[in-house]
Structure formats: structure tokens, C-alpha cells
Short mmCIF file of N, CA and C in Angstrom, two decimals:
data_model
loop_
_atom_site.label_atom_id
_atom_site.label_comp_id
_atom_site.label_asym_id
_atom_site.label_seq_id
_atom_site.Cartn_x
_atom_site.Cartn_y
_atom_site.Cartn_z
N UNK M 1 0.83 -1.20 0.00
CA UNK M 1 0.00 0.00 0.00
C UNK M 1 0.86 1.25 0.00
N UNK M 2 0.35 2.34 -0.52
CA UNK M 2 1.12 3.59 -0.55
C UNK M 2 1.31 4.13 0.85
N UNK M 3 2.40 4.89 1.01
CA UNK M 3 2.72 5.48 2.30
C UNK M 3 1.61 6.41 2.75
N UNK M 4 1.15 6.23 3.98
CA UNK M 4 0.12 7.10 4.54
C UNK M 4 -1.28 6.68 4.18
N UNK M 5 -1.49 5.60 3.50
CA UNK M 5 -2.85 5.20 3.13
C UNK M 5 -2.96 3.70 3.14
N UNK M 6 -4.16 3.18 2.85
CA UNK M 6 -4.38 1.75 2.73
C UNK M 6 -4.10 1.02 4.02
N UNK M 7 -4.20 -0.29 3.93
CA UNK M 7 -3.92 -1.11 5.10
C UNK M 7 -4.93 -0.85 6.20
N UNK M 8 -5.04 -1.72 7.12
CA UNK M 8 -5.98 -1.54 8.22
C UNK M 8 -5.99 -2.80 9.04
N UNK M 9 -6.54 -2.72 10.18
CA UNK M 9 -6.64 -3.88 11.04
C UNK M 9 -5.29 -4.45 11.42
N UNK M 10 -4.24 -3.60 11.42
CA UNK M 10 -2.93 -4.05 11.83
C UNK M 10 -2.12 -4.67 10.70
N UNK M 11 -2.65 -4.68 9.45
CA UNK M 11 -1.90 -5.24 8.34
C UNK M 11 -1.05 -4.16 7.69
N UNK M 12 0.10 -4.53 7.15
CA UNK M 12 0.93 -3.60 6.40
C UNK M 12 1.80 -2.76 7.32
N UNK M 13 2.58 -1.87 6.68
CA UNK M 13 3.50 -1.04 7.46
C UNK M 13 2.74 0.00 8.29
N UNK M 14 3.37 0.51 9.36
CA UNK M 14 2.70 1.55 10.15
C UNK M 14 2.44 2.78 9.29
N UNK M 15 1.34 3.42 9.56
CA UNK M 15 0.96 4.60 8.79
C UNK M 15 1.69 5.83 9.29
N UNK M 16 2.12 6.65 8.38
CA UNK M 16 2.71 7.94 8.71
C UNK M 16 1.70 9.01 8.33
N UNK M 17 1.70 10.13 9.01
CA UNK M 17 0.74 11.19 8.67
C UNK M 17 0.97 11.70 7.26
N UNK M 18 -0.11 11.85 6.53
CA UNK M 18 -0.05 12.46 5.20
C UNK M 18 0.00 13.97 5.39
N UNK M 19 0.27 14.76 4.32
CA UNK M 19 0.29 16.22 4.48
C UNK M 19 -1.00 16.76 5.09
N UNK M 20 -2.13 16.11 4.82
CA UNK M 20 -3.39 16.58 5.39
C UNK M 20 -3.49 16.24 6.87
N UNK M 21 -2.61 15.36 7.35
CA UNK M 21 -2.66 14.93 8.74
C UNK M 21 -1.55 15.52 9.58
N UNK M 22 -0.83 16.50 9.07
CA UNK M 22 0.26 17.10 9.82
C UNK M 22 -0.28 17.76 11.07
N UNK M 23 0.57 17.91 12.09
CA UNK M 23 0.09 18.49 13.35
C UNK M 23 -0.45 19.90 13.18
N UNK M 24 -1.46 20.20 13.92
CA UNK M 24 -1.99 21.56 13.99
C UNK M 24 -2.36 21.85 15.44
N UNK M 25 -2.33 23.12 15.80
CA UNK M 25 -2.67 23.49 17.16
C UNK M 25 -4.18 23.44 17.33
N UNK M 26 -4.61 22.85 18.41
CA UNK M 26 -6.02 22.83 18.77
C UNK M 26 -6.09 23.14 20.25
N UNK M 27 -6.27 24.39 20.58
CA UNK M 27 -6.22 24.78 21.99
C UNK M 27 -4.80 24.62 22.49
N UNK M 28 -4.64 23.90 23.58
CA UNK M 28 -3.30 23.71 24.12
C UNK M 28 -2.77 22.32 23.80
N UNK M 29 -3.43 21.59 22.89
CA UNK M 29 -2.94 20.27 22.57
C UNK M 29 -2.55 20.19 21.11
N UNK M 30 -1.64 19.31 20.81
CA UNK M 30 -1.16 19.11 19.46
C UNK M 30 -1.83 17.85 18.94
N UNK M 31 -2.45 17.91 17.77
CA UNK M 31 -3.20 16.76 17.29
C UNK M 31 -2.90 16.51 15.82
N UNK M 32 -3.05 15.26 15.39
CA UNK M 32 -3.01 14.91 13.99
C UNK M 32 -4.44 14.67 13.56
N UNK M 33 -4.72 14.86 12.28
CA UNK M 33 -6.05 14.60 11.76
C UNK M 33 -6.31 13.10 11.69
N UNK M 34 -7.54 12.73 11.36
CA UNK M 34 -7.91 11.33 11.26
C UNK M 34 -7.50 10.77 9.91
N UNK M 35 -7.23 9.47 9.85
CA UNK M 35 -6.97 8.84 8.57
C UNK M 35 -8.26 8.20 8.11
N UNK M 36 -8.40 8.11 6.85
CA UNK M 36 -9.62 7.56 6.27
C UNK M 36 -9.78 6.09 6.58
N UNK M 37 -11.00 5.64 6.62
CA UNK M 37 -11.30 4.23 6.77
C UNK M 37 -11.29 3.77 8.22
N UNK M 38 -10.14 3.77 8.85
CA UNK M 38 -10.03 3.21 10.20
C UNK M 38 -10.51 4.13 11.29
N UNK M 39 -10.55 5.42 11.05
CA UNK M 39 -10.99 6.37 12.06
C UNK M 39 -10.00 6.52 13.20
N UNK M 40 -8.74 6.12 13.00
CA UNK M 40 -7.74 6.22 14.05
C UNK M 40 -7.26 7.66 14.18
N UNK M 41 -7.07 8.13 15.40
CA UNK M 41 -6.59 9.49 15.60
C UNK M 41 -5.28 9.43 16.36
N UNK M 42 -4.28 10.14 15.87
CA UNK M 42 -2.98 10.23 16.53
C UNK M 42 -3.01 11.50 17.37
N UNK M 43 -2.55 11.40 18.60
CA UNK M 43 -2.54 12.59 19.45
C UNK M 43 -1.27 12.67 20.27
N UNK M 44 -0.82 13.87 20.43
CA UNK M 44 0.25 14.15 21.38
C UNK M 44 -0.28 15.33 22.18
N UNK M 45 -0.70 15.10 23.39
CA UNK M 45 -1.36 16.15 24.14
C UNK M 45 -0.54 16.59 25.33
N UNK M 46 -0.62 17.88 25.59
CA UNK M 46 -0.09 18.44 26.82
C UNK M 46 -1.11 19.48 27.24
N UNK M 47 -2.18 19.02 27.84
CA UNK M 47 -3.24 19.92 28.24
C UNK M 47 -2.98 20.45 29.63
N UNK M 48 -3.46 21.65 29.86
CA UNK M 48 -3.28 22.27 31.17
C UNK M 48 -4.09 21.51 32.20
N UNK M 49 -3.43 21.04 33.25
CA UNK M 49 -4.16 20.34 34.31
C UNK M 49 -5.17 21.29 34.95
N UNK M 50 -6.28 20.72 35.37
CA UNK M 50 -7.31 21.53 36.01
C UNK M 50 -7.03 21.58 37.51
N UNK M 51 -6.85 22.78 38.00
CA UNK M 51 -6.63 22.99 39.42
C UNK M 51 -7.63 24.00 39.94
N UNK M 52 -7.60 24.22 41.23
CA UNK M 52 -8.50 25.19 41.85
C UNK M 52 -7.84 26.56 41.84
N UNK M 53 -8.50 27.54 41.25
CA UNK M 53 -7.97 28.91 41.22
C UNK M 53 -8.17 29.53 42.60
N UNK M 54 -7.08 29.99 43.18
CA UNK M 54 -7.11 30.61 44.51
C UNK M 54 -7.26 32.11 44.38
N UNK M 55 -6.59 32.70 43.38
CA UNK M 55 -6.64 34.15 43.19
C UNK M 55 -6.37 34.50 41.73
N UNK M 56 -7.03 35.54 41.25
CA UNK M 56 -6.77 36.07 39.91
C UNK M 56 -6.29 37.51 39.99
N UNK M 57 -5.78 37.90 41.14
CA UNK M 57 -5.27 39.26 41.34
C UNK M 57 -3.80 39.33 40.91
N UNK M 58 -3.38 40.51 40.46
CA UNK M 58 -1.97 40.73 40.17
C UNK M 58 -1.25 40.95 41.49
N UNK M 59 -0.16 40.20 41.69
CA UNK M 59 0.62 40.28 42.92
C UNK M 59 2.10 40.25 42.58
N UNK M 60 2.91 40.68 43.52
CA UNK M 60 4.36 40.72 43.36
C UNK M 60 4.99 39.62 44.22
N UNK M 61 5.90 38.86 43.62
CA UNK M 61 6.58 37.76 44.32
C UNK M 61 8.07 37.83 44.08
N UNK M 62 8.79 37.04 44.85
CA UNK M 62 10.23 36.86 44.68
C UNK M 62 10.59 35.46 45.17
N UNK M 63 11.79 35.02 44.83
CA UNK M 63 12.31 33.78 45.39
C UNK M 63 12.62 34.06 46.86
N UNK M 64 12.17 33.19 47.73
CA UNK M 64 12.32 33.40 49.18
C UNK M 64 13.79 33.48 49.59
N UNK M 65 14.09 34.36 50.55
CA UNK M 65 15.46 34.49 51.05
C UNK M 65 15.97 33.18 51.61
N UNK M 66 15.07 32.40 52.23
CA UNK M 66 15.45 31.13 52.85
C UNK M 66 15.63 30.00 51.83
N UNK M 67 15.25 30.23 50.58
CA UNK M 67 15.33 29.21 49.55
C UNK M 67 16.79 28.87 49.27
N UNK M 68 17.11 27.58 49.17
CA UNK M 68 18.50 27.16 48.95
C UNK M 68 18.96 27.36 47.51
N UNK M 69 18.03 27.64 46.61
CA UNK M 69 18.38 27.82 45.19
C UNK M 69 18.64 29.29 44.88
N UNK M 70 19.48 29.56 43.88
CA UNK M 70 19.75 30.94 43.47
C UNK M 70 18.73 31.42 42.44
N UNK M 71 17.95 30.50 41.89
CA UNK M 71 16.92 30.85 40.92
C UNK M 71 15.91 29.71 40.84
N UNK M 72 14.78 29.98 40.20
CA UNK M 72 13.79 28.94 39.95
C UNK M 72 13.49 28.89 38.46
N UNK M 73 13.22 27.69 37.96
CA UNK M 73 12.93 27.49 36.53
C UNK M 73 11.43 27.57 36.31
N UNK M 74 11.04 28.22 35.23
CA UNK M 74 9.64 28.39 34.87
C UNK M 74 9.17 27.14 34.11
N UNK M 75 7.95 26.71 34.40
CA UNK M 75 7.33 25.54 33.74
C UNK M 75 6.27 26.00 32.76
N UNK M 76 5.97 25.14 31.79
CA UNK M 76 4.99 25.49 30.76
C UNK M 76 3.55 25.45 31.27
N UNK M 77 3.28 24.60 32.26
CA UNK M 77 1.94 24.43 32.80
C UNK M 77 2.00 24.37 34.32
N UNK M 78 0.87 24.52 35.00
CA UNK M 78 0.87 24.40 36.46
C UNK M 78 0.94 22.94 36.90
N UNK M 79 2.07 22.32 36.61
CA UNK M 79 2.29 20.91 36.92
C UNK M 79 3.80 20.71 37.00
N UNK M 80 4.27 20.09 38.06
CA UNK M 80 5.71 19.90 38.28
C UNK M 80 6.34 19.07 37.17
N UNK M 81 5.55 18.23 36.52
CA UNK M 81 6.06 17.36 35.46
C UNK M 81 6.00 18.01 34.08
N UNK M 82 5.48 19.22 33.98
CA UNK M 82 5.38 19.88 32.68
C UNK M 82 6.77 20.33 32.21
N UNK M 83 6.84 20.65 30.94
CA UNK M 83 8.12 21.04 30.33
C UNK M 83 8.71 22.27 31.00
N UNK M 84 10.03 22.25 31.16
CA UNK M 84 10.75 23.41 31.69
C UNK M 84 10.95 24.39 30.54
N UNK M 85 10.64 25.64 30.77
CA UNK M 85 10.88 26.69 29.79
C UNK M 85 12.29 27.24 30.00
N UNK M 86 12.84 27.93 29.01
CA UNK M 86 14.19 28.47 29.19
C UNK M 86 14.26 29.62 30.20
N UNK M 87 13.12 30.17 30.58
CA UNK M 87 13.08 31.30 31.51
C UNK M 87 13.46 30.86 32.93
N UNK M 88 14.33 31.66 33.55
CA UNK M 88 14.74 31.43 34.93
C UNK M 88 14.48 32.72 35.70
N UNK M 89 13.95 32.59 36.91
CA UNK M 89 13.74 33.77 37.75
C UNK M 89 14.83 33.78 38.82
N UNK M 90 15.63 34.81 38.77
CA UNK M 90 16.77 34.97 39.66
C UNK M 90 16.30 35.38 41.06
N UNK M 91 17.04 34.96 42.06
CA UNK M 91 16.69 35.25 43.46
C UNK M 91 16.71 36.75 43.77
N UNK M 92 17.43 37.53 43.00
CA UNK M 92 17.53 38.96 43.29
C UNK M 92 16.42 39.78 42.63
N UNK M 93 15.52 39.15 41.90
CA UNK M 93 14.48 39.88 41.16
C UNK M 93 13.09 39.61 41.72
N UNK M 94 12.22 40.60 41.59
CA UNK M 94 10.80 40.38 41.87
C UNK M 94 10.10 40.16 40.53
N UNK M 95 8.93 39.54 40.59
CA UNK M 95 8.15 39.29 39.36
C UNK M 95 6.67 39.36 39.69
N UNK M 96 5.88 39.73 38.68
CA UNK M 96 4.43 39.83 38.86
C UNK M 96 3.76 38.56 38.38
N UNK M 97 2.71 38.20 39.11
CA UNK M 97 1.88 37.07 38.72
C UNK M 97 0.44 37.57 38.62
N UNK M 98 -0.39 36.85 37.87
CA UNK M 98 -1.79 37.26 37.78
C UNK M 98 -2.76 36.11 38.03
N UNK M 99 -2.24 35.00 38.54
CA UNK M 99 -3.12 33.89 38.95
C UNK M 99 -2.37 32.99 39.90
N UNK M 100 -3.08 32.54 40.93
CA UNK M 100 -2.55 31.53 41.85
C UNK M 100 -3.50 30.35 41.77
N UNK M 101 -2.93 29.17 41.56
CA UNK M 101 -3.74 27.97 41.37
C UNK M 101 -3.19 26.83 42.21
N UNK M 102 -4.09 26.09 42.85
CA UNK M 102 -3.68 24.88 43.55
C UNK M 102 -3.70 23.75 42.53
N UNK M 103 -2.54 23.13 42.31
CA UNK M 103 -2.44 22.06 41.34
C UNK M 103 -3.04 20.77 41.86
N UNK M 104 -3.30 19.85 40.94
CA UNK M 104 -3.86 18.55 41.31
C UNK M 104 -2.87 17.76 42.17
N UNK M 105 -1.59 18.16 42.15
CA UNK M 105 -0.57 17.48 42.96
C UNK M 105 -0.42 18.08 44.36
N UNK M 106 -1.18 19.13 44.66
CA UNK M 106 -1.12 19.75 45.98
C UNK M 106 -0.18 20.93 46.08
N UNK M 107 0.62 21.19 45.04
CA UNK M 107 1.51 22.35 45.06
C UNK M 107 0.71 23.58 44.66
N UNK M 108 1.25 24.75 44.93
CA UNK M 108 0.63 26.02 44.55
C UNK M 108 1.43 26.58 43.38
N UNK M 109 0.75 26.95 42.31
CA UNK M 109 1.40 27.45 41.10
C UNK M 109 1.01 28.90 40.85
N UNK M 110 1.99 29.69 40.42
CA UNK M 110 1.80 31.10 40.14
C UNK M 110 2.02 31.34 38.65
N UNK M 111 1.04 31.95 37.98
CA UNK M 111 1.13 32.24 36.55
C UNK M 111 1.82 33.59 36.37
N UNK M 112 2.88 33.60 35.60
CA UNK M 112 3.61 34.85 35.36
C UNK M 112 2.75 35.81 34.56
N UNK M 113 2.79 37.08 34.92
CA UNK M 113 1.96 38.08 34.25
C UNK M 113 2.54 38.54 32.93
N UNK M 114 3.84 38.78 32.88
CA UNK M 114 4.44 39.42 31.71
C UNK M 114 5.10 38.47 30.72
N UNK M 115 5.01 37.18 30.94
CA UNK M 115 5.59 36.20 30.02
C UNK M 115 4.92 34.85 30.26
N UNK M 116 5.04 33.94 29.31
CA UNK M 116 4.40 32.63 29.49
C UNK M 116 5.06 31.83 30.60
N UNK M 117 4.28 31.04 31.28
CA UNK M 117 4.83 30.11 32.24
C UNK M 117 4.29 30.22 33.64
N UNK M 118 4.66 29.21 34.44
CA UNK M 118 4.23 29.05 35.82
C UNK M 118 5.44 28.71 36.68
N UNK M 119 5.41 29.13 37.93
CA UNK M 119 6.40 28.72 38.92
C UNK M 119 5.65 28.10 40.09
N UNK M 120 6.33 27.25 40.86
CA UNK M 120 5.64 26.57 41.96
C UNK M 120 6.15 27.08 43.30
N UNK M 121 5.24 27.07 44.27
CA UNK M 121 5.49 27.65 45.59
C UNK M 121 6.40 26.79 46.46
N UNK M 122 6.23 25.47 46.41
CA UNK M 122 6.95 24.58 47.31
C UNK M 122 7.91 23.68 46.54
N UNK M 123 9.04 23.38 47.17
CA UNK M 123 9.96 22.41 46.61
C UNK M 123 9.24 21.05 46.59
N UNK M 124 9.81 20.08 45.90
CA UNK M 124 9.15 18.78 45.78
C UNK M 124 10.11 17.66 46.14
N UNK M 125 9.54 16.52 46.46
CA UNK M 125 10.31 15.35 46.86
C UNK M 125 10.30 14.34 45.72
N UNK M 126 11.44 14.17 45.08
CA UNK M 126 11.54 13.25 43.95
C UNK M 126 11.33 11.80 44.39
N UNK M 127 11.59 11.50 45.65
CA UNK M 127 11.44 10.12 46.12
C UNK M 127 9.99 9.79 46.49
N UNK M 128 9.15 10.80 46.59
CA UNK M 128 7.73 10.59 46.94
C UNK M 128 6.83 11.06 45.82
N UNK M 129 7.13 10.63 44.59
CA UNK M 129 6.29 10.92 43.42
C UNK M 129 6.08 12.42 43.22
N UNK M 130 7.13 13.21 43.44
CA UNK M 130 7.12 14.65 43.21
C UNK M 130 6.14 15.39 44.13
N UNK M 131 5.88 14.84 45.30
CA UNK M 131 4.96 15.48 46.25
C UNK M 131 5.56 16.79 46.76
N UNK M 132 4.72 17.83 46.92
CA UNK M 132 5.25 19.09 47.45
C UNK M 132 5.67 18.95 48.90
N UNK M 133 6.77 19.62 49.25
CA UNK M 133 7.26 19.65 50.63
C UNK M 133 6.94 21.04 51.15
N UNK M 134 5.84 21.15 51.85
CA UNK M 134 5.32 22.47 52.24
C UNK M 134 6.19 23.19 53.26
N UNK M 135 7.14 22.50 53.86
CA UNK M 135 8.07 23.17 54.77
C UNK M 135 9.21 23.84 54.00
N UNK M 136 9.32 23.57 52.70
CA UNK M 136 10.38 24.17 51.87
C UNK M 136 9.76 25.14 50.87
N UNK M 137 9.49 26.35 51.36
CA UNK M 137 8.85 27.39 50.56
C UNK M 137 9.90 28.02 49.64
N UNK M 138 9.58 28.08 48.35
CA UNK M 138 10.51 28.64 47.36
C UNK M 138 10.23 30.11 47.05
N UNK M 139 8.97 30.53 47.18
CA UNK M 139 8.56 31.87 46.77
C UNK M 139 7.85 32.61 47.89
N UNK M 140 7.98 33.95 47.88
CA UNK M 140 7.31 34.79 48.86
C UNK M 140 6.61 35.93 48.14
N UNK M 141 5.43 36.28 48.65
CA UNK M 141 4.75 37.47 48.16
C UNK M 141 5.40 38.68 48.81
N UNK M 142 5.61 39.74 48.05
CA UNK M 142 6.17 40.99 48.58
C UNK M 142 5.27 42.15 48.20
N UNK M 143 5.42 43.23 48.92
CA UNK M 143 4.64 44.43 48.65
C UNK M 143 5.57 45.63 48.75
N UNK M 144 5.66 46.40 47.68
CA UNK M 144 6.49 47.61 47.70
C UNK M 144 5.69 48.75 48.29
N UNK M 145 6.29 49.51 49.17
CA UNK M 145 5.64 50.66 49.76
C UNK M 145 5.47 51.73 48.69
N UNK M 146 4.30 52.36 48.63
CA UNK M 146 4.04 53.37 47.60
C UNK M 146 4.97 54.56 47.73
N UNK M 147 5.39 54.90 48.94
CA UNK M 147 6.30 56.03 49.11
C UNK M 147 7.69 55.69 48.57
N UNK M 148 8.05 54.43 48.61
CA UNK M 148 9.39 54.03 48.18
C UNK M 148 9.46 53.75 46.68
N UNK M 149 8.33 53.48 46.05
CA UNK M 149 8.34 53.17 44.63
C UNK M 149 8.58 51.69 44.39
N UNK M 150 8.83 51.35 43.13
CA UNK M 150 9.05 49.94 42.80
C UNK M 150 10.45 49.77 42.25
N UNK M 151 10.87 48.55 42.10
CA UNK M 151 12.19 48.25 41.57
C UNK M 151 13.30 48.45 42.58
N UNK M 152 12.97 48.57 43.83
CA UNK M 152 13.98 48.76 44.87
C UNK M 152 14.56 47.43 45.30
N UNK M 153 15.71 47.46 45.92
CA UNK M 153 16.23 46.21 46.50
C UNK M 153 15.25 45.68 47.54
N UNK M 154 15.40 44.45 47.92
CA UNK M 154 14.46 43.82 48.84
C UNK M 154 14.32 44.57 50.15
N UNK M 155 15.34 45.27 50.59
CA UNK M 155 15.25 45.98 51.85
C UNK M 155 14.17 47.07 51.82
N UNK M 156 13.80 47.50 50.63
CA UNK M 156 12.75 48.51 50.50
C UNK M 156 11.38 47.91 50.28
N UNK M 157 11.27 46.60 50.48
CA UNK M 157 10.00 45.92 50.29
C UNK M 157 9.62 45.18 51.55
N UNK M 158 8.34 44.93 51.69
CA UNK M 158 7.82 44.24 52.86
C UNK M 158 7.35 42.86 52.43
N UNK M 159 7.71 41.84 53.17
CA UNK M 159 7.25 40.49 52.86
C UNK M 159 5.85 40.32 53.42
N UNK M 160 4.95 39.78 52.60
CA UNK M 160 3.59 39.52 53.03
C UNK M 160 3.47 38.02 53.32
N UNK M 161 2.95 37.69 54.47
CA UNK M 161 2.80 36.27 54.83
C UNK M 161 1.80 35.62 53.89
N UNK M 162 2.09 34.42 53.45
CA UNK M 162 1.19 33.67 52.59
C UNK M 162 0.77 32.41 53.33
N UNK M 163 -0.52 32.23 53.49
CA UNK M 163 -1.04 31.05 54.16
C UNK M 163 -1.69 30.16 53.13
N UNK M 164 -1.22 28.93 53.03
CA UNK M 164 -1.78 27.97 52.11
C UNK M 164 -3.19 27.60 52.56
N UNK M 165 -4.16 27.74 51.65
CA UNK M 165 -5.57 27.45 52.05
C UNK M 165 -5.79 25.99 52.34
#
């Protein structure tokens, strides 16, 4: 049978996508079209996990002073197992978020306001199926005093306590 067509029921060589079946974006998932006859659909999905939205307010955060890391890596989705993006948030910088979400894994995820990606609130335990370790806080909410302005070193900012719901 010709490449990309014919065959069925497991007979013949594996089918490759024809030009009409090339990947296209459909929401946040990547999909191939259906092939004729068999109705088989090829999918490669990376859908955003559904979590509970805690806040949709714009807030200012930083990497916690107590955090053992010098920076945190941004993830593509609010899930510890999602792809790492090339963006890194340095410990000396503040950043704005516009959503806080509790992930299905129990960690708290912050959606970056000015660029794509998510960061997570708690470190995780690789030996316990990536479970969040709530005693190891990676991020802190901060608030700049209006009299002092923004973009100041951390000494000019006040740390706001964050209580996990």
C-alpha cells in the first residue's frame, strides 16, 4: 500500500501522517487529523491540568530568602512534570503574577503576568512521586511601599505572609 494510506486492522506497514494529517494546534494540545477508513486518531497532548484557582489578582513575588536555590525554573503548565521553559527567575528579582492555582498534585502554582509560564510555591520530593514539601517554601509574596516606589532592593520591600488554604 502507498505510504500514509491503505492497510488496516494491523496489516501492512505503520501509517505515517499524510500532508493533510500534519500536526496543527487545537487549543493547548497538538493533534493529527484522522486517517480515512479506520478512524484512528494520533494525538500528542499536553493539556493544562485543572486545578482550583485561589486568586486572579496581580501580585508581586520573589524567590524566598530562605530558599537554597539561586533561581527557579519556569514551567509550561501548572504541573511539576510539565516542560521546563528556558526562563529562569533569579533570586535577586521580583516578578508579577496574575493567577494563583492549587495544582492537582497539591503544590501552589503562580502564573507569570508578563511572560508565558508558571512557577511553583513549594519544593518537591523526587522520592515521593514529586509530592510538594510544604516546609520548603521557594517563593514569597512581597509588597512595595508606595512612598518608596518599585524596583527597589528587597530591603525597600515588605514580605507579606502567605497562608496555604
